[in-house]
Amino acid sequence: AFSSAASPQQGNWSAGLGVKYDAGLMDLSFAYDFRNILAPLDWRAKNHVGMEVGFPIVDLFVGINQAYLTYGVGVDVWVFKVEAVSYAEELSAQLFQDPNRRYMARIESKIGF
């Protein structure tokens, strides 16, 4: 806790698995993790599943985060990699009560400065 008003953040257990298959011009990646194993949450909120289909220039992402659809796209052009994704998180204690859709963009430079 940073001050008397802050709530302490408890640690928890997680387990996951990832697999990648290289099929020539296309890569397939699959990942699964089970988070907050010891927390008293709905089991669906603990599951996270995702898949990436990678081509030489474009990557496509799809998955499930806390029972909500997650999707995105990445473009790899010469010295930059740009990714845009959308995911949802549950803000209440029960699933499907108060989901919040979020968007994220990332720009990565492949040039070392």
mmCIF file with all atom_site columns, C-alpha atoms in Angstrom:
data_model
loop_
_atom_site.group_PDB
_atom_site.id
_atom_site.type_symbol
_atom_site.label_atom_id
_atom_site.label_alt_id
_atom_site.label_comp_id
_atom_site.label_asym_id
_atom_site.label_entity_id
_atom_site.label_seq_id
_atom_site.pdbx_PDB_ins_code
_atom_site.Cartn_x
_atom_site.Cartn_y
_atom_site.Cartn_z
_atom_site.occupancy
_atom_site.B_iso_or_equiv
_atom_site.pdbx_formal_charge
_atom_site.auth_seq_id
_atom_site.auth_comp_id
_atom_site.auth_asym_id
_atom_site.auth_atom_id
_atom_site.pdbx_PDB_model_num
ATOM 1   C CA . ALA A 1 1   ? 0.000   0.000   0.000   1.00 0.00 ? 1   ALA A CA 1
ATOM 2   C CA . PHE A 1 2   ? 1.324   3.450   -0.910  1.00 0.00 ? 2   PHE A CA 1
ATOM 3   C CA . SER A 1 3   ? -0.699  5.288   1.727   1.00 0.00 ? 3   SER A CA 1
ATOM 4   C CA . SER A 1 4   ? -3.349  4.613   4.347   1.00 0.00 ? 4   SER A CA 1
ATOM 5   C CA . ALA A 1 5   ? -6.080  5.148   1.715   1.00 0.00 ? 5   ALA A CA 1
ATOM 6   C CA . ALA A 1 6   ? -4.728  2.650   -0.841  1.00 0.00 ? 6   ALA A CA 1
ATOM 7   C CA . SER A 1 7   ? -6.061  -0.904  -0.966  1.00 0.00 ? 7   SER A CA 1
ATOM 8   C CA . PRO A 1 8   ? -3.367  -3.585  -0.798  1.00 0.00 ? 8   PRO A CA 1
ATOM 9   C CA . GLN A 1 9   ? -2.958  -5.654  -3.953  1.00 0.00 ? 9   GLN A CA 1
ATOM 10  C CA . GLN A 1 10  ? -2.855  -9.345  -3.159  1.00 0.00 ? 10  GLN A CA 1
ATOM 11  C CA . GLY A 1 11  ? -0.732  -11.763 -5.169  1.00 0.00 ? 11  GLY A CA 1
ATOM 12  C CA . ASN A 1 12  ? -2.236  -14.865 -6.741  1.00 0.00 ? 12  ASN A CA 1
ATOM 13  C CA . TRP A 1 13  ? -1.412  -17.952 -8.817  1.00 0.00 ? 13  TRP A CA 1
ATOM 14  C CA . SER A 1 14  ? -1.509  -18.256 -12.607 1.00 0.00 ? 14  SER A CA 1
ATOM 15  C CA . ALA A 1 15  ? -0.758  -21.069 -15.051 1.00 0.00 ? 15  ALA A CA 1
ATOM 16  C CA . GLY A 1 16  ? -0.477  -20.969 -18.823 1.00 0.00 ? 16  GLY A CA 1
ATOM 17  C CA . LEU A 1 17  ? 0.514   -22.730 -22.003 1.00 0.00 ? 17  LEU A CA 1
ATOM 18  C CA . GLY A 1 18  ? 1.654   -21.448 -25.386 1.00 0.00 ? 18  GLY A CA 1
ATOM 19  C CA . VAL A 1 19  ? 2.293   -23.207 -28.692 1.00 0.00 ? 19  VAL A CA 1
ATOM 20  C CA . LYS A 1 20  ? 3.661   -21.847 -31.976 1.00 0.00 ? 20  LYS A CA 1
ATOM 21  C CA . TYR A 1 21  ? 3.569   -23.607 -35.335 1.00 0.00 ? 21  TYR A CA 1
ATOM 22  C CA . ASP A 1 22  ? 5.605   -22.360 -38.298 1.00 0.00 ? 22  ASP A CA 1
ATOM 23  C CA . ALA A 1 23  ? 3.853   -23.234 -41.561 1.00 0.00 ? 23  ALA A CA 1
ATOM 24  C CA . GLY A 1 24  ? 6.188   -21.573 -44.062 1.00 0.00 ? 24  GLY A CA 1
ATOM 25  C CA . LEU A 1 25  ? 4.749   -18.155 -44.951 1.00 0.00 ? 25  LEU A CA 1
ATOM 26  C CA . MET A 1 26  ? 2.256   -18.376 -42.081 1.00 0.00 ? 26  MET A CA 1
ATOM 27  C CA . ASP A 1 27  ? 2.797   -18.765 -38.323 1.00 0.00 ? 27  ASP A CA 1
ATOM 28  C CA . LEU A 1 28  ? 0.081   -19.959 -35.956 1.00 0.00 ? 28  LEU A CA 1
ATOM 29  C CA . SER A 1 29  ? 0.357   -19.210 -32.238 1.00 0.00 ? 29  SER A CA 1
ATOM 30  C CA . PHE A 1 30  ? -2.030  -20.336 -29.521 1.00 0.00 ? 30  PHE A CA 1
ATOM 31  C CA . ALA A 1 31  ? -1.938  -19.312 -25.858 1.00 0.00 ? 31  ALA A CA 1
ATOM 32  C CA . TYR A 1 32  ? -4.074  -20.166 -22.842 1.00 0.00 ? 32  TYR A CA 1
ATOM 33  C CA . ASP A 1 33  ? -3.737  -19.021 -19.264 1.00 0.00 ? 33  ASP A CA 1
ATOM 34  C CA . PHE A 1 34  ? -5.741  -19.445 -16.108 1.00 0.00 ? 34  PHE A CA 1
ATOM 35  C CA . ARG A 1 35  ? -5.245  -16.414 -13.835 1.00 0.00 ? 35  ARG A CA 1
ATOM 36  C CA . ASN A 1 36  ? -6.149  -15.660 -10.233 1.00 0.00 ? 36  ASN A CA 1
ATOM 37  C CA . ILE A 1 37  ? -6.473  -19.352 -9.434  1.00 0.00 ? 37  ILE A CA 1
ATOM 38  C CA . LEU A 1 38  ? -6.987  -18.792 -5.693  1.00 0.00 ? 38  LEU A CA 1
ATOM 39  C CA . ALA A 1 39  ? -9.386  -15.830 -6.019  1.00 0.00 ? 39  ALA A CA 1
ATOM 40  C CA . PRO A 1 40  ? -13.111 -16.399 -5.394  1.00 0.00 ? 40  PRO A CA 1
ATOM 41  C CA . LEU A 1 41  ? -14.129 -15.360 -8.927  1.00 0.00 ? 41  LEU A CA 1
ATOM 42  C CA . ASP A 1 42  ? -16.345 -16.869 -11.605 1.00 0.00 ? 42  ASP A CA 1
ATOM 43  C CA . TRP A 1 43  ? -14.200 -19.496 -13.382 1.00 0.00 ? 43  TRP A CA 1
ATOM 44  C CA . ARG A 1 44  ? -14.987 -17.854 -16.739 1.00 0.00 ? 44  ARG A CA 1
ATOM 45  C CA . ALA A 1 45  ? -13.309 -14.632 -15.575 1.00 0.00 ? 45  ALA A CA 1
ATOM 46  C CA . LYS A 1 46  ? -10.103 -16.571 -14.908 1.00 0.00 ? 46  LYS A CA 1
ATOM 47  C CA . ASN A 1 47  ? -9.737  -17.963 -18.456 1.00 0.00 ? 47  ASN A CA 1
ATOM 48  C CA . HIS A 1 48  ? -7.812  -16.210 -21.216 1.00 0.00 ? 48  HIS A CA 1
ATOM 49  C CA . VAL A 1 49  ? -7.421  -17.796 -24.664 1.00 0.00 ? 49  VAL A CA 1
ATOM 50  C CA . GLY A 1 50  ? -5.821  -16.303 -27.748 1.00 0.00 ? 50  GLY A CA 1
ATOM 51  C CA . MET A 1 51  ? -4.643  -17.125 -31.226 1.00 0.00 ? 51  MET A CA 1
ATOM 52  C CA . GLU A 1 52  ? -2.403  -15.254 -33.653 1.00 0.00 ? 52  GLU A CA 1
ATOM 53  C CA . VAL A 1 53  ? -2.152  -15.896 -37.385 1.00 0.00 ? 53  VAL A CA 1
ATOM 54  C CA . GLY A 1 54  ? 1.006   -14.285 -38.678 1.00 0.00 ? 54  GLY A CA 1
ATOM 55  C CA . PHE A 1 55  ? 1.785   -13.529 -42.294 1.00 0.00 ? 55  PHE A CA 1
ATOM 56  C CA . PRO A 1 56  ? 4.940   -11.771 -43.594 1.00 0.00 ? 56  PRO A CA 1
ATOM 57  C CA . ILE A 1 57  ? 3.418   -8.265  -43.269 1.00 0.00 ? 57  ILE A CA 1
ATOM 58  C CA . VAL A 1 58  ? 0.089   -8.655  -41.402 1.00 0.00 ? 58  VAL A CA 1
ATOM 59  C CA . ASP A 1 59  ? -0.722  -10.422 -38.115 1.00 0.00 ? 59  ASP A CA 1
ATOM 60  C CA . LEU A 1 60  ? -4.302  -11.176 -37.027 1.00 0.00 ? 60  LEU A CA 1
ATOM 61  C CA . PHE A 1 61  ? -5.264  -11.688 -33.369 1.00 0.00 ? 61  PHE A CA 1
ATOM 62  C CA . VAL A 1 62  ? -8.419  -13.218 -31.892 1.00 0.00 ? 62  VAL A CA 1
ATOM 63  C CA . GLY A 1 63  ? -9.243  -14.525 -28.439 1.00 0.00 ? 63  GLY A CA 1
ATOM 64  C CA . ILE A 1 64  ? -11.383 -14.523 -25.321 1.00 0.00 ? 64  ILE A CA 1
ATOM 65  C CA . ASN A 1 65  ? -10.515 -12.373 -22.295 1.00 0.00 ? 65  ASN A CA 1
ATOM 66  C CA . GLN A 1 66  ? -12.761 -12.924 -19.247 1.00 0.00 ? 66  GLN A CA 1
ATOM 67  C CA . ALA A 1 67  ? -15.509 -14.392 -21.515 1.00 0.00 ? 67  ALA A CA 1
ATOM 68  C CA . TYR A 1 68  ? -15.377 -11.383 -23.888 1.00 0.00 ? 68  TYR A CA 1
ATOM 69  C CA . LEU A 1 69  ? -14.181 -11.288 -27.493 1.00 0.00 ? 69  LEU A CA 1
ATOM 70  C CA . THR A 1 70  ? -10.718 -9.868  -28.145 1.00 0.00 ? 70  THR A CA 1
ATOM 71  C CA . TYR A 1 71  ? -9.426  -9.028  -31.617 1.00 0.00 ? 71  TYR A CA 1
ATOM 72  C CA . GLY A 1 72  ? -6.715  -7.059  -33.359 1.00 0.00 ? 72  GLY A CA 1
ATOM 73  C CA . VAL A 1 73  ? -4.385  -6.572  -36.263 1.00 0.00 ? 73  VAL A CA 1
ATOM 74  C CA . GLY A 1 74  ? -0.684  -5.856  -36.620 1.00 0.00 ? 74  GLY A CA 1
ATOM 75  C CA . VAL A 1 75  ? 1.222   -4.498  -39.603 1.00 0.00 ? 75  VAL A CA 1
ATOM 76  C CA . ASP A 1 76  ? 4.982   -4.902  -39.950 1.00 0.00 ? 76  ASP A CA 1
ATOM 77  C CA . VAL A 1 77  ? 6.386   -2.368  -42.420 1.00 0.00 ? 77  VAL A CA 1
ATOM 78  C CA . TRP A 1 78  ? 10.107  -2.001  -42.792 1.00 0.00 ? 78  TRP A CA 1
ATOM 79  C CA . VAL A 1 79  ? 11.281  -0.156  -39.643 1.00 0.00 ? 79  VAL A CA 1
ATOM 80  C CA . PHE A 1 80  ? 7.975   0.021   -37.742 1.00 0.00 ? 80  PHE A CA 1
ATOM 81  C CA . LYS A 1 81  ? 5.494   -2.456  -36.379 1.00 0.00 ? 81  LYS A CA 1
ATOM 82  C CA . VAL A 1 82  ? 2.015   -1.072  -35.663 1.00 0.00 ? 82  VAL A CA 1
ATOM 83  C CA . GLU A 1 83  ? -0.619  -3.013  -33.705 1.00 0.00 ? 83  GLU A CA 1
ATOM 84  C CA . ALA A 1 84  ? -4.209  -2.165  -32.787 1.00 0.00 ? 84  ALA A CA 1
ATOM 85  C CA . VAL A 1 85  ? -6.335  -4.361  -30.527 1.00 0.00 ? 85  VAL A CA 1
ATOM 86  C CA . SER A 1 86  ? -9.678  -4.273  -28.736 1.00 0.00 ? 86  SER A CA 1
ATOM 87  C CA . TYR A 1 87  ? -10.580 -6.194  -25.600 1.00 0.00 ? 87  TYR A CA 1
ATOM 88  C CA . ALA A 1 88  ? -13.165 -6.023  -22.808 1.00 0.00 ? 88  ALA A CA 1
ATOM 89  C CA . GLU A 1 89  ? -12.822 -6.301  -19.043 1.00 0.00 ? 89  GLU A CA 1
ATOM 90  C CA . GLU A 1 90  ? -15.555 -6.859  -16.490 1.00 0.00 ? 90  GLU A CA 1
ATOM 91  C CA . LEU A 1 91  ? -15.770 -4.021  -13.983 1.00 0.00 ? 91  LEU A CA 1
ATOM 92  C CA . SER A 1 92  ? -18.225 -5.709  -11.610 1.00 0.00 ? 92  SER A CA 1
ATOM 93  C CA . ALA A 1 93  ? -17.862 -8.851  -9.501  1.00 0.00 ? 93  ALA A CA 1
ATOM 94  C CA . GLN A 1 94  ? -20.125 -10.874 -11.842 1.00 0.00 ? 94  GLN A CA 1
ATOM 95  C CA . LEU A 1 95  ? -19.590 -11.470 -15.559 1.00 0.00 ? 95  LEU A CA 1
ATOM 96  C CA . PHE A 1 96  ? -21.888 -9.786  -18.094 1.00 0.00 ? 96  PHE A CA 1
ATOM 97  C CA . GLN A 1 97  ? -22.912 -7.043  -15.639 1.00 0.00 ? 97  GLN A CA 1
ATOM 98  C CA . ASP A 1 98  ? -20.645 -4.102  -16.510 1.00 0.00 ? 98  ASP A CA 1
ATOM 99  C CA . PRO A 1 99  ? -18.199 -4.885  -19.342 1.00 0.00 ? 99  PRO A CA 1
ATOM 100 C CA . ASN A 1 100 ? -15.854 -2.123  -20.449 1.00 0.00 ? 100 ASN A CA 1
ATOM 101 C CA . ARG A 1 101 ? -14.560 -2.266  -24.046 1.00 0.00 ? 101 ARG A CA 1
ATOM 102 C CA . ARG A 1 102 ? -11.000 -0.963  -24.356 1.00 0.00 ? 102 ARG A CA 1
ATOM 103 C CA . TYR A 1 103 ? -8.756  -0.149  -27.300 1.00 0.00 ? 103 TYR A CA 1
ATOM 104 C CA . MET A 1 104 ? -4.998  -0.149  -27.487 1.00 0.00 ? 104 MET A CA 1
ATOM 105 C CA . ALA A 1 105 ? -2.501  0.874   -30.161 1.00 0.00 ? 105 ALA A CA 1
ATOM 106 C CA . ARG A 1 106 ? 1.227   0.217   -30.160 1.00 0.00 ? 106 ARG A CA 1
ATOM 107 C CA . ILE A 1 107 ? 3.982   1.465   -32.428 1.00 0.00 ? 107 ILE A CA 1
ATOM 108 C CA . GLU A 1 108 ? 7.343   -0.281  -32.237 1.00 0.00 ? 108 GLU A CA 1
ATOM 109 C CA . SER A 1 109 ? 10.510  0.948   -33.893 1.00 0.00 ? 109 SER A CA 1
ATOM 110 C CA . LYS A 1 110 ? 12.909  -1.721  -35.104 1.00 0.00 ? 110 LYS A CA 1
ATOM 111 C CA . ILE A 1 111 ? 15.783  0.756   -35.326 1.00 0.00 ? 111 ILE A CA 1
ATOM 112 C CA . GLY A 1 112 ? 18.107  0.782   -32.347 1.00 0.00 ? 112 GLY A CA 1
ATOM 113 C CA . PHE A 1 113 ? 18.800  4.292   -31.054 1.00 0.00 ? 113 PHE A CA 1
#
